[in-house]
XYZ file of C-alpha atoms in Angstrom:
613
model
C 3.748 -22.025 12.913
C 4.462 -18.417 14.825
C 1.679 -15.932 15.761
C 2.412 -12.124 14.190
C 0.862 -9.356 15.420
C -2.232 -7.485 14.585
C -3.445 -4.228 14.135
C -6.089 -3.039 15.484
C -6.897 0.826 14.338
C -9.281 3.862 14.664
C -10.768 3.951 11.046
C -12.235 6.586 9.656
C -12.244 8.043 6.477
C -10.447 5.888 3.818
C -10.646 2.270 3.979
C -6.297 1.518 3.503
C -5.773 -0.137 0.479
C -2.399 -3.042 1.537
C 0.392 -4.369 -0.536
C 1.653 -7.644 0.329
C 4.253 -8.685 -2.015
C 7.516 -9.621 -0.683
C 11.086 -11.248 -1.750
C 10.334 -15.062 -1.559
C 13.716 -16.841 -0.244
C 16.302 -18.112 -3.099
C 18.602 -20.702 -3.355
C 20.639 -19.026 -4.584
C 23.601 -18.492 -1.569
C 23.946 -14.155 -1.647
C 20.912 -13.726 -1.200
C 22.156 -14.303 2.963
C 19.277 -17.123 2.731
C 17.121 -15.624 6.211
C 12.893 -16.065 6.620
C 12.685 -17.134 9.563
C 10.980 -20.235 8.832
C 7.977 -19.459 8.067
C 6.394 -17.668 3.734
C 2.884 -18.002 5.121
C 1.135 -14.256 4.965
C 2.251 -11.659 7.163
C 5.377 -10.423 9.206
C 6.893 -13.559 8.371
C 6.455 -14.268 5.054
C 8.820 -11.870 3.809
C 12.988 -12.922 3.546
C 15.721 -11.234 5.690
C 19.040 -11.179 6.578
C 21.574 -11.271 8.527
C 24.523 -9.528 8.426
C 25.678 -9.670 12.619
C 25.555 -6.224 12.755
C 25.781 -4.787 16.368
C 22.868 -3.225 16.565
C 20.941 -7.050 15.746
C 18.824 -4.816 12.709
C 17.983 -7.831 9.977
C 17.817 -6.225 6.660
C 15.200 -7.407 3.862
C 16.664 -9.157 0.849
C 14.416 -7.066 -1.292
C 12.698 -3.589 -0.988
C 9.271 -2.486 -0.790
C 7.337 -4.479 -4.425
C 9.716 -6.394 -5.616
C 9.899 -10.214 -5.534
C 13.809 -10.722 -5.519
C 16.367 -8.281 -5.176
C 17.065 -7.550 -8.263
C 13.781 -5.741 -8.784
C 13.175 -1.634 -8.322
C 9.628 -2.207 -7.012
C 7.636 0.951 -5.786
C 8.934 4.255 -5.199
C 7.520 6.352 -2.482
C 7.503 9.758 -1.779
C 9.027 10.142 1.938
C 5.895 9.827 4.571
C 3.897 8.947 1.960
C 2.984 4.689 1.992
C 1.220 4.398 -1.452
C 3.306 4.545 -5.338
C 1.577 6.914 -7.690
C 2.457 8.162 -11.040
C 3.463 11.493 -10.722
C 5.746 13.073 -7.748
C 6.018 16.522 -7.259
C 5.157 18.997 -4.497
C 2.213 19.552 -5.663
C 0.035 16.527 -5.070
C 2.969 15.458 -2.187
C 0.279 14.677 1.387
C 2.180 17.151 3.567
C 1.908 19.306 1.468
C -0.396 22.511 0.771
C -2.392 21.806 -2.382
C -0.941 24.731 -4.944
C 2.534 25.920 -2.710
C 5.039 23.406 -0.935
C 3.772 24.773 2.766
C 4.439 21.648 5.026
C 1.170 20.068 6.220
C 2.872 17.030 8.996
C 6.104 16.431 9.475
C 7.201 20.018 10.077
C 10.586 22.030 13.127
C 10.287 25.643 10.953
C 7.491 27.749 11.053
C 8.667 29.331 8.112
C 7.724 26.009 5.797
C 4.753 25.523 8.297
C 1.553 25.890 6.314
C 0.083 29.169 8.625
C 3.509 28.442 10.857
C 2.850 25.065 11.787
C 5.095 23.248 13.738
C 5.397 19.639 15.498
C 8.383 19.120 15.372
C 7.506 15.730 14.446
C 12.000 14.404 12.768
C 11.123 10.596 12.006
C 8.114 8.697 10.115
C 5.421 7.420 12.612
C 4.690 3.950 11.506
C 1.313 4.947 10.080
C 3.079 6.925 7.736
C 6.575 4.365 6.701
C 5.508 2.603 3.700
C 7.836 -0.111 5.071
C 4.646 -0.766 7.452
C 1.735 -0.474 6.704
C 2.866 -2.529 3.260
C 4.070 -5.076 4.945
C 3.157 -5.044 8.938
C 3.605 -4.433 11.626
C 7.404 -5.151 12.601
C 8.954 -4.113 9.488
C 9.589 -1.025 8.906
C 12.276 1.972 7.260
C 15.499 1.714 8.099
C 16.978 5.156 9.332
C 19.973 7.013 8.741
C 21.841 5.913 11.753
C 21.114 2.248 10.599
C 22.214 2.971 6.994
C 25.280 4.208 8.381
C 25.419 1.048 10.483
C 25.782 -0.806 7.570
C 27.863 0.606 5.112
C 29.830 0.891 8.049
C 30.089 -3.696 8.846
C 30.224 -3.944 4.672
C 32.334 -3.974 2.058
C 30.982 -2.885 -0.986
C 31.073 -3.935 -4.613
C 29.045 -2.327 -7.677
C 27.505 -5.319 -10.414
C 24.793 -6.622 -11.931
C 22.676 -9.424 -10.679
C 20.786 -10.949 -12.831
C 20.399 -8.123 -16.050
C 19.811 -5.233 -12.673
C 23.549 -3.255 -12.125
C 23.648 -2.615 -8.187
C 25.291 -2.499 -4.806
C 26.376 -5.655 -3.504
C 27.164 -6.244 0.134
C 28.928 -8.240 2.068
C 28.742 -8.296 5.939
C 31.962 -10.007 7.835
C 29.422 -13.593 8.606
C 29.818 -14.104 4.347
C 26.154 -12.756 5.027
C 25.298 -10.649 1.797
C 22.361 -7.805 0.578
C 22.087 -6.006 -2.697
C 20.670 -2.758 -3.357
C 19.431 -2.642 -6.831
C 19.760 0.790 -8.691
C 16.463 1.794 -9.197
C 16.219 5.688 -9.960
C 14.418 8.408 -8.716
C 11.243 9.363 -10.021
C 10.320 13.337 -10.048
C 7.151 14.532 -11.475
C 6.017 11.328 -14.371
C 10.277 10.117 -15.081
C 11.900 8.187 -14.233
C 15.185 9.686 -13.185
C 18.814 7.887 -13.313
C 17.669 3.990 -13.618
C 20.202 1.679 -12.844
C 23.403 4.479 -12.200
C 22.192 5.491 -8.956
C 20.585 3.776 -6.076
C 17.831 6.345 -3.578
C 16.580 4.438 -0.916
C 14.547 6.575 2.089
C 15.768 6.963 5.197
C 13.058 7.434 7.924
C 15.065 10.194 9.463
C 13.599 14.109 8.371
C 16.823 16.007 7.619
C 18.798 17.736 10.415
C 18.338 21.811 9.010
C 15.915 21.652 6.216
C 11.854 19.845 6.725
C 11.407 20.909 3.113
C 13.855 16.935 2.855
C 14.529 13.834 4.058
C 17.959 12.046 4.475
C 18.001 9.326 1.754
C 21.461 7.077 0.688
C 22.232 6.832 -3.069
C 24.270 4.214 -4.448
C 26.163 4.979 -7.673
C 29.557 3.493 -8.919
C 31.959 5.538 -6.935
C 30.469 5.480 -3.279
C 27.500 4.641 -1.754
C 26.001 7.687 1.102
C 24.061 9.617 2.792
C 22.427 12.926 1.387
C 19.051 14.553 1.909
C 17.045 15.652 -1.022
C 13.410 17.114 -1.280
C 10.598 14.715 0.295
C 8.303 14.732 -2.162
C 10.888 12.926 -4.953
C 10.052 8.454 -5.325
C 12.627 6.911 -3.858
C 12.825 3.338 -3.316
C 12.113 1.734 0.429
C 14.052 -1.441 1.998
C 12.455 -2.141 5.201
C 14.396 -3.667 8.404
C 13.331 -5.311 11.625
C 15.096 -5.033 14.716
C 15.999 -8.398 17.015
C 13.055 -6.851 19.909
C 10.880 -6.501 16.250
C 10.503 -10.463 16.475
C 9.204 -11.472 19.493
C 6.867 -14.144 19.372
C 3.755 -12.999 20.075
C 2.258 -16.827 21.616
C 3.315 -14.383 24.875
C 1.023 -11.392 24.564
C -1.410 -12.085 26.878
C -3.036 -8.137 26.857
C -3.944 -6.068 23.905
C -1.390 -3.225 23.631
C -2.784 0.434 23.248
C -1.423 2.835 22.286
C -3.017 7.109 22.453
C -2.303 8.525 19.200
C -2.055 12.517 18.854
C -5.029 15.287 19.095
C -4.063 16.616 16.579
C -7.896 19.433 14.601
C -8.246 21.187 18.326
C -11.184 23.147 17.214
C -13.685 24.976 20.026
C -15.980 22.431 20.625
C -14.053 19.643 19.517
C -10.445 17.689 18.737
C -9.973 14.243 17.055
C -7.832 11.870 18.193
C -6.016 8.673 16.959
C -5.227 5.391 19.028
C -4.440 1.913 17.937
C -4.322 -1.767 19.178
C -1.612 -4.904 18.864
C -3.451 -8.130 19.789
C -3.692 -11.324 18.282
C -6.746 -13.948 17.596
C -6.619 -15.592 21.602
C -7.004 -11.671 22.221
C -11.221 -10.798 22.100
C -11.348 -7.215 21.976
C -15.261 -6.359 21.525
C -14.556 -2.129 21.704
C -11.708 0.103 21.272
C -12.156 3.237 21.460
C -11.365 7.205 23.673
C -12.116 8.435 27.356
C -12.188 12.120 27.578
C -12.990 14.379 30.721
C -11.814 17.348 32.298
C -9.926 15.219 35.364
C -6.815 13.180 34.680
C -7.015 9.519 33.450
C -10.005 9.022 32.007
C -12.507 6.400 32.178
C -16.436 5.486 31.003
C -17.754 7.760 33.499
C -15.967 10.962 31.328
C -18.378 12.848 29.780
C -17.198 12.374 26.262
C -16.801 8.423 25.403
C -15.989 7.562 21.918
C -16.515 4.437 21.013
C -15.082 2.700 17.953
C -16.625 -1.460 17.898
C -13.994 -3.021 16.482
C -15.267 -6.605 17.425
C -13.906 -9.455 14.798
C -10.841 -6.917 12.487
C -8.129 -9.074 12.523
C -6.928 -8.788 9.750
C -6.108 -4.677 9.822
C -1.743 -4.707 9.436
C -2.189 -0.948 8.651
C -2.757 1.559 11.070
C -4.849 4.748 10.100
C -3.396 7.533 12.819
C -6.757 10.299 11.319
C -8.243 9.444 13.852
C -12.322 10.432 15.811
C -14.010 13.017 16.630
C -14.562 14.466 19.794
C -17.355 16.996 19.864
C -19.272 18.854 22.627
C -16.828 20.111 24.036
C -16.323 23.454 25.917
C -14.185 26.527 24.682
C -10.466 27.513 26.369
C -10.928 24.049 28.644
C -7.940 21.513 29.600
C -9.533 18.145 28.177
C -7.786 14.251 29.320
C -7.905 11.439 26.607
C -6.835 8.198 27.200
C -7.554 5.480 24.188
C -8.968 2.621 25.593
C -9.917 -1.437 23.961
C -12.309 -3.679 26.435
C -11.763 -6.981 26.284
C -14.771 -10.293 26.534
C -13.604 -10.691 29.785
C -14.861 -7.061 30.421
C -11.137 -6.100 31.462
C -10.290 -2.764 30.084
C -7.092 -1.738 28.492
C -5.506 2.330 27.997
C -3.202 3.449 26.502
C -1.483 6.458 27.920
C -2.396 9.907 28.950
C -3.259 13.022 26.900
C -4.398 16.306 27.166
C -5.007 19.245 25.276
C -7.004 22.618 25.555
C -10.187 23.595 23.567
C -9.470 27.242 22.089
C -10.966 30.172 23.228
C -14.927 31.611 21.192
C -13.614 32.437 17.562
C -14.108 36.513 17.833
C -17.486 36.335 15.748
C -20.101 38.708 16.053
C -24.419 38.384 15.793
C -26.246 36.553 16.443
C -28.464 37.244 12.474
C -31.358 34.415 11.469
C -31.085 33.624 7.834
C -34.499 30.951 7.847
C -37.227 30.129 9.881
C -34.318 28.155 11.513
C -30.686 28.825 11.350
C -29.115 31.672 13.252
C -25.199 32.588 12.369
C -22.094 34.615 13.190
C -20.513 37.482 11.289
C -16.656 37.033 12.064
C -14.332 40.011 13.168
C -13.621 41.079 9.800
C -13.270 40.429 5.916
C -11.472 38.081 4.538
C -7.514 38.187 3.865
C -4.386 36.055 2.363
C -0.867 36.713 2.453
C 0.838 34.723 -0.771
C 3.845 34.042 0.104
C 3.577 32.088 3.673
C -0.506 30.635 2.087
C -2.201 32.183 4.993
C -5.135 33.114 5.205
C -6.525 35.794 7.927
C -9.496 37.665 9.662
C -9.203 41.913 9.413
C -7.962 42.981 12.776
C -10.894 45.286 12.486
C -14.540 44.491 11.429
C -13.242 47.987 8.723
C -10.543 47.441 8.105
C -9.964 47.843 4.208
C -6.426 46.622 1.807
C -7.507 48.954 -0.765
C -5.105 49.969 -3.475
C -0.900 51.573 -2.932
C -1.967 53.518 -6.615
C -4.482 56.036 -6.330
C -8.551 55.037 -8.278
C -10.364 56.702 -10.782
C -11.755 58.421 -8.453
C -8.557 58.789 -6.606
C -8.724 56.954 -3.573
C -5.823 55.215 -2.564
C -4.544 53.642 0.551
C -6.613 51.738 3.082
C -5.854 50.442 6.751
C -3.026 47.495 6.377
C 0.128 49.410 6.132
C 2.851 47.490 3.459
C -0.116 46.811 0.916
C -1.993 47.165 -1.526
C -5.132 44.754 -3.890
C -2.757 45.504 -7.060
C -0.023 43.856 -5.818
C -1.990 40.296 -6.832
C 0.320 37.018 -7.801
C 1.360 34.041 -5.881
C 4.765 35.062 -4.099
C 3.214 38.437 -2.598
C 4.123 38.727 1.000
C 1.510 41.669 1.277
C -1.732 41.187 1.876
C -5.280 40.640 -0.157
C -8.907 41.234 0.145
C -10.521 41.425 -2.733
C -11.612 37.862 -4.590
C -12.500 36.335 -7.524
C -15.057 33.949 -6.748
C -15.239 30.782 -5.371
C -10.926 30.860 -5.185
C -10.553 29.717 -2.304
C -8.045 26.716 -4.016
C -6.942 29.815 -6.332
C -6.859 33.228 -4.323
C -4.166 34.984 -6.437
C -6.766 34.490 -9.331
C -5.573 37.571 -11.732
C -7.091 36.355 -15.188
C -10.128 36.977 -16.742
C -11.508 33.935 -17.149
C -14.460 32.207 -15.736
C -14.750 30.310 -12.418
C -17.276 27.117 -13.112
C -16.392 25.236 -9.367
C -17.316 27.164 -6.251
C -14.725 26.740 -3.848
C -15.160 28.626 0.335
C -13.118 30.199 1.399
C -14.324 28.291 4.525
C -12.380 25.219 3.650
C -8.956 26.044 4.012
C -8.012 27.071 7.588
C -7.288 30.852 9.498
C -5.428 31.447 11.044
C -6.550 33.832 13.844
C -9.758 32.163 14.080
C -8.579 28.717 15.807
C -6.103 27.609 12.110
C -9.118 24.916 10.719
C -11.574 25.347 8.456
C -14.949 25.243 8.741
C -17.248 25.667 10.557
C -16.985 28.743 8.124
C -18.961 29.361 5.005
C -19.701 32.376 2.313
C -24.080 33.181 2.403
C -25.874 32.114 -0.046
C -28.497 35.194 -2.349
C -31.551 32.783 -0.183
C -29.805 33.572 3.383
C -28.897 37.451 2.860
C -32.143 38.502 1.103
C -33.873 36.313 4.803
C -31.104 38.262 7.404
C -31.244 41.829 5.268
C -35.795 41.320 4.688
C -36.926 38.612 6.113
C -36.117 38.010 10.225
C -37.445 40.349 12.607
C -35.772 42.382 15.356
C -37.074 43.943 19.206
C -36.692 47.507 17.111
C -37.235 47.290 13.320
C -33.775 47.835 12.956
C -32.173 45.018 10.404
C -29.486 47.707 8.262
C -27.988 51.384 7.869
C -25.491 53.253 5.304
C -22.683 54.121 8.119
C -19.509 55.488 9.553
C -17.329 53.631 11.092
C -13.822 55.359 11.834
C -14.471 57.499 9.327
C -14.433 54.511 6.899
C -17.996 54.052 5.109
C -19.673 51.246 4.863
C -22.800 49.271 4.890
C -23.943 48.478 9.616
C -26.172 45.060 9.891
C -27.587 44.885 13.661
C -27.840 41.705 14.888
C -31.388 39.639 16.046
C -32.288 40.966 19.297
C -30.668 44.862 18.666
C -32.629 47.302 20.636
C -33.473 50.635 19.476
C -32.447 52.105 23.611
C -28.421 50.519 23.167
C -27.610 53.339 20.231
C -29.724 55.827 18.108
C -29.494 55.075 14.380
C -31.010 57.154 11.574
C -32.323 56.005 8.782
C -32.706 52.080 9.118
C -33.263 49.816 6.809
C -33.882 50.724 2.880
C -35.440 54.457 3.916
C -36.230 56.833 0.889
C -33.272 58.595 2.128
C -30.348 56.490 3.647
C -26.419 58.967 4.087
C -24.077 57.053 5.570
C -23.684 60.823 6.923
C -26.162 60.937 9.082
C -24.464 57.743 11.008
C -20.612 58.324 12.120
C -20.049 56.488 14.347
C -16.722 56.388 16.148
C -14.044 53.804 16.998
C -14.768 54.159 21.159
C -18.692 53.859 19.912
C -18.010 51.663 17.911
C -16.394 49.078 20.590
C -18.425 49.970 22.985
C -22.078 50.560 22.003
C -22.665 48.484 18.938
C -19.701 46.127 18.410
C -20.253 45.014 22.074
C -24.184 44.123 20.801
C -22.736 42.098 18.332
C -22.472 44.281 15.252
C -21.693 44.060 11.914
C -19.961 46.729 9.337
C -18.481 45.433 6.291
C -16.965 48.397 4.553
C -16.518 49.391 1.358
C -13.286 48.395 0.340
C -14.129 49.078 -3.952
C -13.494 45.973 -6.792
C -10.878 44.233 -8.397
C -10.066 43.674 -12.087
C -6.590 42.767 -12.865
C -4.820 44.287 -11.251
C -6.918 47.646 -11.231
C -8.217 48.344 -8.202
C -10.728 50.567 -8.080
C -14.619 52.689 -6.541
C -11.899 52.382 -2.624
C -14.276 53.510 -0.153
C -17.236 54.746 -2.843
C -18.233 51.488 -2.608
C -19.207 47.287 -1.292
C -18.745 44.765 -3.767
C -19.030 40.933 -1.002
C -19.735 38.246 -3.467
C -22.332 35.037 -2.758
C -22.186 31.126 -2.520
C -24.362 31.565 -6.069
C -22.137 31.847 -9.729
C -21.567 35.513 -10.494
C -23.939 36.808 -7.770
C -22.494 39.790 -5.231
C -24.373 42.136 -2.942
C -23.862 45.870 -4.396
C -24.293 48.975 -2.486
C -23.048 52.114 -2.193
C -24.580 55.826 -0.987
C -28.420 55.714 -2.095
C -27.952 51.964 -1.640
C -27.488 51.558 -5.587
C -29.688 50.457 -7.915
C -29.668 47.305 -7.327
C -29.409 47.064 -3.688
C -29.304 45.212 -3.143
C -28.222 42.355 -5.084
C -26.249 42.295 -8.553
C -25.743 39.664 -10.884
C -22.661 39.395 -13.503
C -21.044 37.478 -16.073
C -18.232 37.788 -14.764
C -16.925 35.512 -11.808
C -13.544 37.457 -12.417
C -14.083 40.116 -10.621
C -11.916 40.468 -7.548
C -14.475 41.142 -5.047
C -15.325 41.307 -1.113
C -15.906 37.964 1.209
C -17.197 38.304 4.340
C -17.758 34.037 6.030
C -19.851 33.593 8.715
C -20.470 30.251 10.716
C -23.647 28.918 11.978
C -23.524 26.735 15.061
C -25.459 24.438 14.377
C -23.239 22.816 12.118
C -19.915 22.656 13.609
C -18.509 19.799 15.341
């Protein structure tokens, strides 16, 4: 009996679910009859038909999830490998969860999350429902393969075992039936028994939010684009060069995956290893180093022990972490597989460059064990592009274009205003409801019970990655303001930086000789005018030594913005708690509480070296 290829994969976060449903051989002559003589498990358990096509492509006789040609089978969103109850942008795998910004297969930065592009235009094996459900060797057809099929067959709309659809007849007399299975949109099955919708593995040439499909009805069978989130049928194919008997395979075939989630000191690399039962693979992994063609001598040697695993037909490309890297450094990566005879086989070499150090300031102790660094500015969000960023300068804030009760308005971000908050606003906002990382434009009064830290979102000007940013707790802020020690004893002070009022925080190593400040800490007569600091002095004397400035950016209730330039409110990680400071520090400095976590306050994130990958 012919052996079939087995695929080992770098598995990190989840276990794949494998479906093994496929057409069984039939005696009905219109089926075409091909099954390659092996009706066991794996590649050859699914029936195909040879239509004598010029390319030699062999087409499966039924859809993924079906047991007979007339059965509809499963419905898949493009690039997803499991069927589901509902199909929409909101639950599409490669779309940002609160919008339609793409995270994979995107060549247009206008529709990519945070201007993301990867220029992928055809499905990778790990995202192909035919490959992942039927095994290596099966795949979704390309647009060109569908075109070849239609050009070399005659088409008849017909009824087969109670199901209507297209019967395609080739010159060699073999046939192929496509049921009019319809399509899924949200939780509704549309156009069943009227249209057959079949995915290709080809992305739209003009709009990456769409992919190519072939549609059949009573009057035509042709190609059209459709949004990727729709649930369509998948008809697998295999080619002659994908049917080679693997008994001649005498060594593992290793493929190095894409390098993704590149950070300052870490990145992720996926890989696959193709082998069979005769090849004893004892270890697989990744070598990573600063010289080309890294081996086991490379400084980064990440191992995934896959010994004895021969039944995983689902390549998982999420990858494994390479950590302990150096910022702003070029690395070379090769996946490998080591066999029991101590031979090592390599995948192709890939390279990447780690990010530069995050622009941040500190250090600040938040406990006896932990230190953090503050981001370069307050957090800002642009709803129209789903983009998060840190303010360019520590004193920057958005404010409002409509004067508040005190007549203050406008901020340092031109063309932006917090009172225009909405889901499609193309300006920037920087006053958010507590824990609202998943719903940054939330406006109406309500209580949020589940805190979602803003640090879980990718920050566009800090590497484009989520983490290691986070929000400090009340206990951590209390230690930072009152528990830690500095050489000079100065921990914080009211001040005015570049004509903006706010609170200045001094790092753990702050020495009074760096810059003389007045009425420091919680002295008896704090006043921002005692510490007026120009932009030049701030950057040259304070910021360069790790000082942090929290501007008085006001607050928002519904669409009304107040206390701009007069008061600072900053969220803590605990529900309803926030920092509250203004001239004379305020009656409750530094912490206040309100049972209304929907008010819009500022957010300043930190990162902790001990928790970074």
